[in-house]
């Protein structure tokens, strides 16, 4: 049983920033996310794409924003459980909650903050007969441990940033990397496209376009994939097939928790603290809805801030919190570190 002050469901930018705001209030957080790494859509779908509407950053890459957020909250020592989905919730007699993941892990907290972006993400699977049989037998939709592919033959399908980035990375890990895309053009960062071109020229990546993987063969594990290449069919021997076609957002099991749902989003009280119809459960970021809602990262940051103030009152009933600016109070980390502005120098001018 993992006990914490606030269980944050969702490790996207809103969920990560909530850890910082909670830390200022001396509240401990644990983050639960179905994806294998922090960052949500930013890490999974467009880590190398620039974002232009984050205050103070004229331009910041999505992946860099996540790195900065994780650095910002490091001193508050959040717990992470990644690659597990929030499955069920039970309200306790004292008003707290026990959430159980799809892998049976339990989390106990007085406050739940659902920051799951557009919900739990599920991979977009190609329409290939029998692909379900090969899942965890050579078919992978996520790359959690690149070393698993050391000296293996890998076929990657896709034309976006994830397919390009992992092809580049695995070119120095796998014995053979083949990138298959149904078009000649790729929709990804220009430097990634150019890098794949360089690796192809150097013989470190095999590029097959336009083509599609239409079949998988193997007795108990992937042994080869079948390609349709301009109407011609051929087979490529491989150990792993990694289709990277993006993710489909779904509210998932959270939709069965008794929360008020409207158009696949969770209704909240935006006049006060973004609490749901169940006291103690909040929804912040893209997962919530209310009149005038804007699905922007900066709005999620604002919602996370107000949510933490309300969470403080639930966890510390009757205790008044006096807001202090970090420029005045500094920031005390749970790891013993302290950040503060330099003290004013008192000295006479003669």
Short mmCIF file of C-alpha atoms in Angstrom, two decimals:
data_model
loop_
_atom_site.label_atom_id
_atom_site.label_comp_id
_atom_site.label_asym_id
_atom_site.label_seq_id
_atom_site.Cartn_x
_atom_site.Cartn_y
_atom_site.Cartn_z
CA UNK A 1 0.00 0.00 0.00
CA UNK A 2 1.48 3.33 -1.09
CA UNK A 3 0.29 6.17 1.16
CA UNK A 4 0.50 9.81 0.11
CA UNK A 5 -1.27 13.14 0.59
CA UNK A 6 -2.35 13.53 -3.04
CA UNK A 7 -2.53 10.72 -5.58
CA UNK A 8 -2.11 12.33 -9.00
CA UNK A 9 -3.45 10.21 -11.84
CA UNK A 10 -1.61 11.41 -14.93
CA UNK A 11 2.04 12.36 -15.43
CA UNK A 12 1.51 15.03 -18.09
CA UNK A 13 2.53 18.68 -17.60
CA UNK A 14 -0.51 19.51 -15.44
CA UNK A 15 0.04 16.54 -13.15
CA UNK A 16 3.76 17.29 -12.82
CA UNK A 17 3.19 20.95 -11.98
CA UNK A 18 0.63 19.95 -9.35
CA UNK A 19 3.51 18.26 -7.49
CA UNK A 20 5.30 21.61 -7.27
CA UNK A 21 2.28 23.52 -5.99
CA UNK A 22 1.54 20.75 -3.49
CA UNK A 23 5.16 20.77 -2.36
CA UNK A 24 4.96 24.48 -1.51
CA UNK A 25 2.13 23.49 0.85
CA UNK A 26 4.21 20.66 2.36
CA UNK A 27 1.95 18.05 0.74
CA UNK A 28 3.47 14.82 -0.60
CA UNK A 29 2.42 13.46 -4.00
CA UNK A 30 2.53 10.14 -5.83
CA UNK A 31 2.00 9.98 -9.59
CA UNK A 32 0.27 7.09 -11.36
CA UNK A 33 0.25 6.89 -15.15
CA UNK A 34 -0.56 4.21 -17.72
CA UNK A 35 2.28 5.31 -20.00
CA UNK A 36 5.79 3.98 -19.36
CA UNK A 37 7.32 7.45 -18.95
CA UNK A 38 6.30 10.85 -17.60
CA UNK A 39 5.11 13.56 -19.97
CA UNK A 40 1.79 12.34 -21.35
CA UNK A 41 1.10 13.44 -24.92
CA UNK A 42 4.15 15.71 -24.93
CA UNK A 43 6.57 12.82 -24.45
CA UNK A 44 4.66 10.20 -26.38
CA UNK A 45 3.41 12.10 -29.42
CA UNK A 46 5.53 15.19 -30.09
CA UNK A 47 8.63 15.47 -27.83
CA UNK A 48 10.57 17.42 -30.46
CA UNK A 49 7.84 19.82 -31.48
CA UNK A 50 7.99 23.42 -30.21
CA UNK A 51 5.30 24.95 -27.98
CA UNK A 52 4.83 28.72 -28.18
CA UNK A 53 2.24 29.55 -25.50
CA UNK A 54 4.04 28.67 -22.26
CA UNK A 55 4.55 31.89 -20.23
CA UNK A 56 8.20 32.91 -20.10
CA UNK A 57 9.20 30.61 -22.98
CA UNK A 58 9.00 32.22 -26.43
CA UNK A 59 9.58 28.67 -27.71
CA UNK A 60 10.20 25.39 -25.88
CA UNK A 61 10.34 21.83 -27.17
CA UNK A 62 7.64 19.63 -25.65
CA UNK A 63 10.22 17.15 -24.37
CA UNK A 64 12.31 19.93 -22.83
CA UNK A 65 9.25 21.30 -21.03
CA UNK A 66 8.70 17.90 -19.42
CA UNK A 67 12.39 17.68 -18.47
CA UNK A 68 12.19 21.14 -16.87
CA UNK A 69 9.02 20.28 -14.96
CA UNK A 70 10.62 17.11 -13.59
CA UNK A 71 13.69 19.08 -12.56
CA UNK A 72 11.46 21.67 -10.88
CA UNK A 73 9.65 19.07 -8.75
CA UNK A 74 12.65 16.84 -8.01
CA UNK A 75 13.22 18.44 -4.60
CA UNK A 76 9.69 17.46 -3.55
CA UNK A 77 10.53 13.78 -4.12
CA UNK A 78 7.31 12.59 -5.80
CA UNK A 79 6.73 8.87 -6.09
CA UNK A 80 6.17 7.44 -9.57
CA UNK A 81 4.24 4.36 -10.66
CA UNK A 82 4.41 4.27 -14.46
CA UNK A 83 3.05 1.74 -16.91
CA UNK A 84 0.01 1.04 -14.68
CA UNK A 85 -3.56 2.26 -15.12
CA UNK A 86 -5.89 3.39 -12.33
CA UNK A 87 -8.58 0.72 -12.30
CA UNK A 88 -10.86 0.92 -9.24
CA UNK A 89 -11.50 3.28 -6.34
CA UNK A 90 -12.95 2.64 -2.89
CA UNK A 91 -13.99 5.38 -0.50
CA UNK A 92 -13.02 4.72 3.12
CA UNK A 93 -15.01 5.57 6.26
CA UNK A 94 -12.69 8.51 7.02
CA UNK A 95 -13.34 10.01 3.56
CA UNK A 96 -10.02 8.94 2.06
CA UNK A 97 -9.66 6.73 -1.01
CA UNK A 98 -7.91 3.52 -2.01
CA UNK A 99 -7.14 3.30 -5.72
CA UNK A 100 -6.06 -0.03 -7.22
CA UNK A 101 -4.10 -0.25 -10.48
CA UNK A 102 -4.62 -2.81 -13.24
CA UNK A 103 -1.59 -4.66 -11.84
CA UNK A 104 -3.04 -4.84 -8.33
CA UNK A 105 -0.96 -2.09 -6.70
CA UNK A 106 -2.87 -0.08 -4.10
CA UNK A 107 -2.63 3.64 -3.28
CA UNK A 108 -4.17 5.32 -0.22
CA UNK A 109 -4.73 9.10 -0.18
CA UNK A 110 -7.20 11.65 1.23
CA UNK A 111 -7.18 13.53 -2.08
CA UNK A 112 -7.24 12.28 -5.67
CA UNK A 113 -6.26 14.59 -8.53
CA UNK A 114 -7.17 13.23 -11.96
CA UNK A 115 -4.81 14.91 -14.41
CA UNK A 116 -5.00 12.31 -17.13
CA UNK A 117 -5.01 14.68 -20.08
CA UNK A 118 -7.54 13.24 -22.51
CA UNK A 119 -7.73 10.05 -20.47
CA UNK A 120 -5.70 6.87 -20.57
CA UNK A 121 -3.92 6.33 -23.87
CA UNK A 122 -4.14 3.11 -25.81
CA UNK A 123 -1.95 2.39 -28.83
CA UNK A 124 -3.48 2.57 -32.29
CA UNK A 125 -3.05 -0.99 -33.49
CA UNK A 126 -2.63 -1.83 -37.16
CA UNK A 127 -5.35 -4.01 -38.68
CA UNK A 128 -3.27 -7.16 -38.97
CA UNK A 129 -4.81 -10.60 -38.47
CA UNK A 130 -3.52 -12.30 -35.34
CA UNK A 131 -1.57 -9.31 -34.01
CA UNK A 132 -3.05 -9.79 -30.53
CA UNK A 133 -1.43 -13.24 -30.32
CA UNK A 134 2.02 -11.71 -30.77
CA UNK A 135 1.65 -8.95 -28.18
CA UNK A 136 4.50 -9.51 -25.67
CA UNK A 137 5.78 -12.15 -28.09
CA UNK A 138 7.66 -9.75 -30.31
CA UNK A 139 5.03 -7.07 -30.97
CA UNK A 140 5.62 -3.94 -28.88
CA UNK A 141 3.61 -0.71 -28.93
CA UNK A 142 5.88 1.06 -26.41
CA UNK A 143 9.63 0.92 -25.88
CA UNK A 144 10.25 0.79 -22.14
CA UNK A 145 13.74 -0.75 -22.10
CA UNK A 146 15.76 -0.21 -25.30
CA UNK A 147 18.32 -2.79 -24.14
CA UNK A 148 15.70 -5.47 -24.78
CA UNK A 149 16.43 -4.95 -28.47
CA UNK A 150 20.22 -5.23 -28.15
CA UNK A 151 21.58 -7.20 -31.14
CA UNK A 152 18.04 -8.02 -32.35
CA UNK A 153 16.41 -7.48 -35.74
CA UNK A 154 13.72 -4.82 -35.41
CA UNK A 155 11.03 -3.63 -37.82
CA UNK A 156 9.41 -0.28 -36.96
CA UNK A 157 6.27 0.96 -38.74
CA UNK A 158 5.14 4.58 -38.71
CA UNK A 159 5.89 8.01 -40.09
CA UNK A 160 5.82 10.37 -37.11
CA UNK A 161 8.26 11.53 -34.46
CA UNK A 162 8.10 8.34 -32.39
CA UNK A 163 8.92 6.09 -35.35
CA UNK A 164 11.76 8.35 -36.47
CA UNK A 165 13.22 8.89 -33.00
CA UNK A 166 13.22 5.21 -32.05
CA UNK A 167 14.65 4.18 -35.41
CA UNK A 168 17.53 6.59 -34.80
CA UNK A 169 18.06 5.41 -31.23
CA UNK A 170 17.87 1.69 -31.98
CA UNK A 171 20.25 2.01 -34.94
CA UNK A 172 23.04 1.87 -32.35
CA UNK A 173 21.42 -0.89 -30.28
CA UNK A 174 19.76 -3.43 -32.58
CA UNK A 175 21.65 -5.55 -35.07
CA UNK A 176 19.25 -4.46 -37.79
CA UNK A 177 16.61 -1.69 -37.95
CA UNK A 178 14.04 -1.50 -40.74
CA UNK A 179 11.66 1.47 -40.91
CA UNK A 180 8.48 0.93 -42.91
CA UNK A 181 6.09 3.76 -43.84
CA UNK A 182 3.13 3.80 -46.20
CA UNK A 183 4.26 7.11 -47.70
CA UNK A 184 7.59 8.47 -48.91
CA UNK A 185 7.07 11.62 -46.83
CA UNK A 186 7.44 11.66 -43.04
CA UNK A 187 5.59 13.92 -40.59
CA UNK A 188 8.25 14.56 -38.00
CA UNK A 189 10.96 16.96 -36.88
CA UNK A 190 13.17 17.96 -39.81
CA UNK A 191 16.39 17.06 -38.00
CA UNK A 192 15.01 13.57 -37.29
CA UNK A 193 14.11 13.04 -40.95
CA UNK A 194 17.58 14.18 -41.97
CA UNK A 195 19.22 11.91 -39.38
CA UNK A 196 17.28 8.88 -40.68
CA UNK A 197 18.44 9.79 -44.19
CA UNK A 198 22.05 9.87 -42.97
CA UNK A 199 21.70 6.52 -41.20
CA UNK A 200 20.10 5.01 -44.30
CA UNK A 201 22.99 6.23 -46.43
CA UNK A 202 25.43 4.80 -43.90
CA UNK A 203 23.65 1.43 -44.02
CA UNK A 204 22.52 1.55 -40.39
CA UNK A 205 18.79 1.80 -41.14
CA UNK A 206 16.85 0.05 -43.89
CA UNK A 207 14.08 2.32 -45.16
CA UNK A 208 11.15 0.81 -47.08
CA UNK A 209 8.59 3.27 -48.52
CA UNK A 210 5.85 3.31 -49.59
CA UNK A 211 4.95 0.02 -47.93
CA UNK A 212 2.80 -1.48 -45.18
CA UNK A 213 3.20 -4.40 -42.82
CA UNK A 214 0.22 -6.65 -43.57
CA UNK A 215 1.07 -9.87 -41.76
CA UNK A 216 3.11 -11.47 -38.99
CA UNK A 217 4.56 -14.97 -38.90
CA UNK A 218 6.08 -17.07 -36.14
CA UNK A 219 5.21 -20.13 -34.06
CA UNK A 220 5.50 -18.74 -30.51
CA UNK A 221 7.30 -15.45 -31.23
CA UNK A 222 7.59 -13.02 -34.12
CA UNK A 223 9.91 -14.49 -36.74
CA UNK A 224 9.05 -12.30 -39.74
CA UNK A 225 6.62 -9.70 -41.07
CA UNK A 226 4.93 -9.60 -44.47
CA UNK A 227 5.05 -6.38 -46.49
CA UNK A 228 2.84 -4.99 -49.21
CA UNK A 229 5.20 -2.80 -51.22
CA UNK A 230 3.42 -1.14 -54.14
CA UNK A 231 1.33 -4.25 -54.67
CA UNK A 232 4.28 -6.62 -54.39
CA UNK A 233 4.54 -8.91 -51.38
CA UNK A 234 7.66 -9.98 -49.55
CA UNK A 235 8.73 -11.17 -46.12
CA UNK A 236 11.35 -9.67 -43.78
CA UNK A 237 12.89 -11.82 -41.02
CA UNK A 238 12.84 -10.03 -37.65
CA UNK A 239 12.72 -10.57 -33.89
CA UNK A 240 10.50 -7.58 -33.02
CA UNK A 241 7.77 -5.61 -34.77
CA UNK A 242 7.08 -2.15 -33.31
CA UNK A 243 4.07 -0.33 -34.84
CA UNK A 244 4.13 3.32 -33.76
CA UNK A 245 0.92 4.87 -35.07
CA UNK A 246 0.12 7.13 -32.15
CA UNK A 247 -2.26 6.77 -29.25
CA UNK A 248 -6.04 6.81 -28.83
CA UNK A 249 -7.29 8.71 -25.76
CA UNK A 250 -9.97 7.01 -23.66
CA UNK A 251 -11.35 7.94 -20.26
CA UNK A 252 -10.94 4.28 -19.35
CA UNK A 253 -11.99 2.76 -15.99
CA UNK A 254 -12.15 6.22 -14.39
CA UNK A 255 -15.39 6.66 -16.34
CA UNK A 256 -16.94 4.02 -14.06
CA UNK A 257 -16.08 5.77 -10.77
CA UNK A 258 -19.40 7.58 -10.41
CA UNK A 259 -18.02 10.89 -11.62
CA UNK A 260 -20.24 13.24 -13.60
CA UNK A 261 -19.19 12.90 -17.24
CA UNK A 262 -19.97 15.18 -20.16
CA UNK A 263 -18.69 14.43 -23.68
CA UNK A 264 -15.98 12.07 -22.41
CA UNK A 265 -14.68 14.66 -19.92
CA UNK A 266 -15.16 15.05 -16.16
CA UNK A 267 -17.39 17.91 -15.01
CA UNK A 268 -15.87 20.06 -12.27
CA UNK A 269 -16.68 23.15 -10.22
CA UNK A 270 -14.56 25.79 -11.91
CA UNK A 271 -15.96 28.59 -9.75
CA UNK A 272 -13.90 27.36 -6.81
CA UNK A 273 -11.40 24.51 -6.96
CA UNK A 274 -12.02 22.08 -9.86
CA UNK A 275 -13.52 19.47 -7.56
CA UNK A 276 -15.76 16.80 -9.08
CA UNK A 277 -19.17 15.72 -7.83
CA UNK A 278 -17.32 13.41 -5.38
CA UNK A 279 -15.72 15.42 -2.53
CA UNK A 280 -11.99 14.84 -2.38
CA UNK A 281 -11.66 13.96 -6.08
CA UNK A 282 -10.48 16.74 -8.39
CA UNK A 283 -9.96 16.81 -12.16
CA UNK A 284 -7.46 19.21 -13.70
CA UNK A 285 -6.14 19.77 -17.20
CA UNK A 286 -7.61 18.46 -20.45
CA UNK A 287 -9.55 15.69 -18.69
CA UNK A 288 -12.05 18.12 -17.16
CA UNK A 289 -14.83 20.28 -18.54
CA UNK A 290 -16.71 23.40 -17.42
CA UNK A 291 -18.23 26.47 -19.10
CA UNK A 292 -15.53 28.32 -21.01
CA UNK A 293 -12.98 25.48 -20.73
CA UNK A 294 -9.81 25.89 -22.82
CA UNK A 295 -7.61 22.83 -23.30
CA UNK A 296 -4.29 24.60 -22.88
CA UNK A 297 -1.29 23.62 -20.76
CA UNK A 298 -1.18 27.02 -19.07
CA UNK A 299 -4.85 26.62 -18.02
CA UNK A 300 -3.95 23.25 -16.51
CA UNK A 301 -1.19 24.91 -14.46
CA UNK A 302 -3.73 27.39 -13.07
CA UNK A 303 -6.21 24.63 -12.25
CA UNK A 304 -3.50 22.60 -10.50
CA UNK A 305 -2.63 25.60 -8.30
CA UNK A 306 -6.20 26.15 -7.08
CA UNK A 307 -6.72 22.41 -6.64
CA UNK A 308 -3.75 22.19 -4.28
CA UNK A 309 -5.12 25.02 -2.14
CA UNK A 310 -8.40 23.11 -1.72
CA UNK A 311 -6.51 19.86 -1.06
CA UNK A 312 -4.63 21.58 1.75
CA UNK A 313 -7.91 22.40 3.48
CA UNK A 314 -9.12 18.79 3.17
CA UNK A 315 -5.87 17.40 4.58
CA UNK A 316 -5.49 20.14 7.21
CA UNK A 317 -9.07 21.02 8.26
CA UNK A 318 -9.32 24.30 10.11
CA UNK A 319 -5.69 25.21 9.48
CA UNK A 320 -5.20 28.48 7.64
CA UNK A 321 -2.59 28.72 4.91
CA UNK A 322 -1.06 32.13 4.32
CA UNK A 323 0.00 32.56 0.72
CA UNK A 324 3.61 33.64 0.38
CA UNK A 325 5.44 34.40 -2.82
CA UNK A 326 8.42 32.14 -3.52
CA UNK A 327 10.58 35.24 -3.99
CA UNK A 328 9.93 36.00 -0.30
CA UNK A 329 9.53 32.59 1.34
CA UNK A 330 11.92 30.58 -0.83
CA UNK A 331 11.30 26.91 -1.59
CA UNK A 332 12.14 24.16 0.91
CA UNK A 333 12.46 20.75 -0.67
CA UNK A 334 11.58 17.50 1.08
CA UNK A 335 15.15 16.40 0.36
CA UNK A 336 16.59 19.11 2.63
CA UNK A 337 17.45 21.53 -0.15
CA UNK A 338 16.44 25.19 -0.08
CA UNK A 339 16.10 27.71 -2.86
CA UNK A 340 15.82 31.38 -1.98
CA UNK A 341 16.53 34.81 -3.38
CA UNK A 342 19.79 36.43 -2.24
CA UNK A 343 19.37 38.46 0.97
CA UNK A 344 19.46 42.22 0.69
CA UNK A 345 22.78 43.74 1.71
CA UNK A 346 22.53 46.34 4.44
CA UNK A 347 25.38 48.80 3.99
CA UNK A 348 25.69 52.54 4.26
CA UNK A 349 26.83 54.59 1.29
CA UNK A 350 29.30 57.25 2.44
#
